[in-house]
Tab-separated table of C-alpha atoms in Angstrom:
chain	number	residue	atom	x	y	z
A	26	UNK	CA	107.166	128.439	107.771
A	27	UNK	CA	109.380	125.378	107.915
A	28	UNK	CA	112.427	127.480	106.936
A	29	UNK	CA	115.253	125.500	105.335
A	30	UNK	CA	114.832	121.742	105.448
A	31	UNK	CA	117.395	119.100	104.567
A	32	UNK	CA	117.063	115.371	104.055
A	33	UNK	CA	118.413	112.965	105.061
A	34	UNK	CA	119.910	113.869	108.445
A	35	UNK	CA	122.401	111.028	108.310
A	36	UNK	CA	123.743	108.937	105.455
A	37	UNK	CA	126.408	106.273	105.048
A	38	UNK	CA	127.674	105.502	101.557
A	39	UNK	CA	130.224	103.178	100.087
A	40	UNK	CA	132.941	104.542	97.836
A	41	UNK	CA	131.616	104.945	94.304
A	42	UNK	CA	127.960	105.163	95.221
A	43	UNK	CA	125.886	108.154	94.182
A	44	UNK	CA	123.260	110.034	96.106
A	45	UNK	CA	121.359	113.297	96.284
A	46	UNK	CA	121.114	115.530	99.324
A	47	UNK	CA	117.846	117.393	99.344
A	48	UNK	CA	117.341	121.020	100.355
A	49	UNK	CA	114.122	122.989	100.305
A	50	UNK	CA	113.065	126.406	101.554
A	51	UNK	CA	109.622	127.966	101.829
A	52	UNK	CA	110.639	131.608	102.191
A	53	UNK	CA	110.750	132.432	98.463
A	54	UNK	CA	114.474	133.162	98.700
A	55	UNK	CA	116.326	133.774	95.463
A	56	UNK	CA	119.718	132.723	96.773
A	57	UNK	CA	120.526	129.169	97.837
A	58	UNK	CA	123.847	127.561	98.569
A	59	UNK	CA	125.589	124.429	99.783
A	60	UNK	CA	128.472	124.353	102.260
A	61	UNK	CA	130.503	121.557	103.712
A	62	UNK	CA	131.839	121.719	107.248
A	63	UNK	CA	135.023	119.919	108.226
A	64	UNK	CA	136.861	120.120	111.569
A	65	UNK	CA	139.282	123.023	111.700
A	66	UNK	CA	138.235	124.310	108.286
A	67	UNK	CA	135.019	126.160	108.953
A	68	UNK	CA	132.386	126.120	106.238
A	69	UNK	CA	133.390	126.069	102.601
A	70	UNK	CA	131.075	126.952	99.738
A	71	UNK	CA	130.423	124.142	97.255
A	72	UNK	CA	127.845	125.572	94.832
A	73	UNK	CA	125.332	128.374	94.869
A	74	UNK	CA	122.359	129.657	92.921
A	75	UNK	CA	120.875	133.133	92.504
A	76	UNK	CA	117.608	131.892	91.039
A	77	UNK	CA	115.884	129.086	89.200
A	78	UNK	CA	117.994	127.902	86.300
A	79	UNK	CA	121.134	129.689	87.492
A	80	UNK	CA	123.940	127.946	89.364
A	81	UNK	CA	127.634	128.571	89.867
A	82	UNK	CA	130.630	127.000	91.530
A	83	UNK	CA	131.936	127.916	94.902
A	84	UNK	CA	135.259	127.187	96.557
A	85	UNK	CA	135.165	123.357	96.515
A	86	UNK	CA	132.876	122.195	93.674
A	87	UNK	CA	134.729	119.092	92.487
A	88	UNK	CA	132.732	115.875	92.843
A	89	UNK	CA	129.405	117.672	93.285
A	90	UNK	CA	126.627	118.710	90.912
A	91	UNK	CA	123.653	120.964	91.483
A	92	UNK	CA	120.576	122.136	89.622
A	93	UNK	CA	117.850	124.648	90.428
A	94	UNK	CA	114.640	123.906	88.587
A	95	UNK	CA	112.403	125.677	91.114
A	96	UNK	CA	112.830	128.524	93.581
A	97	UNK	CA	112.183	126.175	96.500
A	98	UNK	CA	114.553	123.273	95.842
A	99	UNK	CA	118.325	123.014	95.460
A	100	UNK	CA	119.533	119.395	95.492
A	101	UNK	CA	123.212	118.471	95.761
A	102	UNK	CA	124.355	115.372	93.875
A	103	UNK	CA	127.387	113.259	94.627
A	104	UNK	CA	128.089	111.331	91.426
A	105	UNK	CA	130.693	108.913	92.774
A	106	UNK	CA	131.240	109.263	96.502
A	107	UNK	CA	134.777	109.315	97.894
A	108	UNK	CA	135.980	109.129	101.522
A	109	UNK	CA	137.166	112.744	101.181
A	110	UNK	CA	133.514	113.750	100.904
A	111	UNK	CA	132.813	112.593	104.447
A	112	UNK	CA	131.549	115.795	106.013
A	113	UNK	CA	128.566	117.680	107.351
A	114	UNK	CA	126.653	119.454	104.600
A	115	UNK	CA	124.619	122.587	105.159
A	116	UNK	CA	122.175	124.254	102.830
A	117	UNK	CA	121.469	127.960	103.247
A	118	UNK	CA	119.151	130.482	101.626
A	119	UNK	CA	118.490	134.220	101.629
A	120	UNK	CA	116.987	137.070	99.700
A	121	UNK	CA	119.285	138.857	97.307
A	122	UNK	CA	117.442	142.146	97.297
A	123	UNK	CA	115.713	144.209	99.927
A	124	UNK	CA	116.519	145.255	103.458
A	125	UNK	CA	116.973	141.756	104.829
A	126	UNK	CA	119.070	140.393	102.026
A	127	UNK	CA	122.103	139.837	104.222
A	128	UNK	CA	120.674	137.207	106.535
A	129	UNK	CA	121.256	133.647	105.423
A	130	UNK	CA	119.140	130.915	106.955
A	131	UNK	CA	120.778	127.548	107.440
A	132	UNK	CA	119.275	124.098	107.421
A	133	UNK	CA	119.992	121.554	110.202
A	134	UNK	CA	122.626	119.735	108.152
A	135	UNK	CA	123.232	116.292	106.676
A	136	UNK	CA	125.985	114.181	108.203
A	137	UNK	CA	127.532	112.051	105.444
A	138	UNK	CA	130.032	109.245	105.924
A	139	UNK	CA	131.704	107.600	102.943
A	140	UNK	CA	133.365	104.273	103.666
B	118	UNK	CA	140.755	137.673	97.628
B	119	UNK	CA	138.877	137.997	100.868
B	120	UNK	CA	139.794	135.893	103.861
B	121	UNK	CA	138.829	135.594	107.497
B	122	UNK	CA	141.080	134.684	110.412
B	123	UNK	CA	139.789	133.612	113.791
B	124	UNK	CA	142.513	133.539	116.416
B	125	UNK	CA	142.124	130.667	118.811
B	126	UNK	CA	140.309	127.537	117.766
B	127	UNK	CA	139.404	126.857	121.416
B	128	UNK	CA	138.582	129.419	124.089
B	129	UNK	CA	137.662	128.537	127.662
B	130	UNK	CA	136.175	130.989	130.143
B	131	UNK	CA	134.583	130.758	133.553
B	132	UNK	CA	130.893	131.391	133.984
B	133	UNK	CA	130.427	135.131	134.540
B	134	UNK	CA	133.710	136.071	132.878
B	135	UNK	CA	134.186	138.216	129.790
B	136	UNK	CA	133.967	136.461	126.455
B	137	UNK	CA	136.240	137.744	123.693
B	138	UNK	CA	136.401	135.940	120.344
B	139	UNK	CA	138.695	137.441	117.746
B	140	UNK	CA	138.078	137.907	114.044
B	141	UNK	CA	140.216	139.686	111.470
B	142	UNK	CA	139.452	140.013	107.792
B	143	UNK	CA	141.524	140.658	104.745
B	144	UNK	CA	139.865	142.682	102.007
B	145	UNK	CA	140.704	145.725	99.940
B	146	UNK	CA	137.246	147.123	100.675
B	147	UNK	CA	135.591	146.599	104.072
B	148	UNK	CA	133.106	143.779	103.583
B	149	UNK	CA	129.853	142.985	105.296
B	150	UNK	CA	130.681	141.158	108.539
B	151	UNK	CA	128.797	138.462	110.404
B	152	UNK	CA	129.009	136.269	113.473
B	153	UNK	CA	127.188	132.949	113.503
B	154	UNK	CA	126.775	130.497	116.370
B	155	UNK	CA	126.441	126.738	116.065
B	156	UNK	CA	125.164	124.703	118.984
B	157	UNK	CA	126.028	120.997	119.045
B	158	UNK	CA	124.419	119.013	116.236
B	159	UNK	CA	122.569	122.037	114.927
B	160	UNK	CA	122.770	124.419	111.996
B	161	UNK	CA	124.149	127.949	112.111
B	162	UNK	CA	122.244	130.845	113.616
B	163	UNK	CA	122.993	134.496	112.934
B	164	UNK	CA	124.207	136.315	116.059
B	165	UNK	CA	124.792	139.751	114.582
B	166	UNK	CA	125.963	141.560	111.462
B	167	UNK	CA	127.605	144.787	110.402
B	168	UNK	CA	126.634	146.300	107.093
B	169	UNK	CA	126.825	150.061	107.545
B	170	UNK	CA	126.363	152.791	110.137
B	171	UNK	CA	127.210	152.383	113.814
B	172	UNK	CA	130.337	150.311	114.242
B	173	UNK	CA	129.231	148.749	117.541
B	174	UNK	CA	126.645	146.128	116.730
B	175	UNK	CA	124.434	144.400	119.261
B	176	UNK	CA	123.160	140.909	118.655
B	177	UNK	CA	121.139	138.228	120.327
B	178	UNK	CA	121.903	136.645	123.720
B	179	UNK	CA	123.852	139.690	124.968
B	180	UNK	CA	126.624	139.492	122.367
B	181	UNK	CA	128.046	142.491	120.595
B	182	UNK	CA	130.841	143.172	118.115
B	183	UNK	CA	132.732	146.253	117.041
B	184	UNK	CA	133.902	146.916	113.494
B	185	UNK	CA	137.334	148.549	113.519
B	186	UNK	CA	138.403	149.474	110.017
B	187	UNK	CA	141.901	150.517	111.038
B	188	UNK	CA	142.502	147.105	112.603
B	189	UNK	CA	140.464	145.143	110.032
B	190	UNK	CA	138.783	143.458	112.977
B	191	UNK	CA	135.305	142.454	114.108
B	192	UNK	CA	135.789	140.902	117.547
B	193	UNK	CA	132.829	139.366	119.376
B	194	UNK	CA	132.304	140.089	123.067
B	195	UNK	CA	129.913	139.323	125.881
B	196	UNK	CA	130.401	140.869	129.335
B	197	UNK	CA	129.370	137.799	131.329
B	198	UNK	CA	129.483	134.241	130.012
B	199	UNK	CA	126.677	131.817	130.670
B	200	UNK	CA	126.821	128.051	130.488
B	201	UNK	CA	124.385	128.175	127.579
B	202	UNK	CA	126.938	130.151	125.519
B	203	UNK	CA	129.030	127.022	125.022
B	204	UNK	CA	129.029	126.533	121.261
B	205	UNK	CA	131.128	127.072	118.160
B	206	UNK	CA	131.284	130.592	116.785
B	207	UNK	CA	132.033	131.513	113.209
B	208	UNK	CA	133.014	134.874	111.779
B	209	UNK	CA	132.092	135.403	108.121
B	210	UNK	CA	132.427	138.095	105.484
B	211	UNK	CA	130.569	138.945	102.314
B	212	UNK	CA	131.821	141.150	99.519
B	213	UNK	CA	129.945	144.434	99.172
B	214	UNK	CA	128.010	144.745	95.966
B	215	UNK	CA	127.205	142.108	93.407
B	216	UNK	CA	124.149	139.909	93.140
B	217	UNK	CA	125.367	136.978	95.169
B	218	UNK	CA	125.397	136.322	98.862
B	219	UNK	CA	128.561	134.266	99.033
B	220	UNK	CA	129.884	134.044	102.566
B	221	UNK	CA	133.499	133.319	103.431
B	222	UNK	CA	133.812	131.740	106.848
B	223	UNK	CA	136.595	131.626	109.358
B	224	UNK	CA	137.648	128.287	110.798
B	225	UNK	CA	135.585	128.730	113.922
B	226	UNK	CA	136.211	129.118	117.660
B	227	UNK	CA	134.864	126.568	120.092
B	228	UNK	CA	133.826	128.292	123.299
B	229	UNK	CA	133.787	126.299	126.518
B	230	UNK	CA	132.247	127.773	129.664
B	231	UNK	CA	133.460	126.367	132.964
B	232	UNK	CA	131.238	126.438	136.058
């Protein structure tokens, strides 16, 4: 299993540009989520999904869109990038049910800089 | 609303010394509790978790944590620090019940290990 994969690893954008951060998992997890990590602030939840076709907002959703058309993929879209979105983005996934539902698996992260 | 407080954004210990990283939570009902570790330029890895049962939980790499309901705490300890323990450590909580796996993270503690 590849686990949780994220692409790209690094990205530089100009203000106003759009882009999609990709996240995929091969563990058949129902739950997927996106976090951003900023110094001194820990990880904050952006959006999450409990299954294909179902998404919801987390703590800091503004400026980001998500969709979940398959179990495996959960892309994060920045519609019009702003310098405040400079951050490291992590995707995570887990089961919702069963004995191991509490362990979330994290991807390696995408480091995004918006100029 | 649930919250997590990690006291001390930076902790420095000598190799072989006790490691103590503090975590307190705020919740009307004791949540599920987690410690994650993040090595430089990597994603997060689960160290240990408390869901139910024995309040002293053992994790990977010799770490353990004790859930103390009366103190609303879940401090992480390791009897003897190793150079390889240098990393950032995050405490996280998840609400019991419900069909989501939303984690709320603390702001992290950066552990430095001096030779």
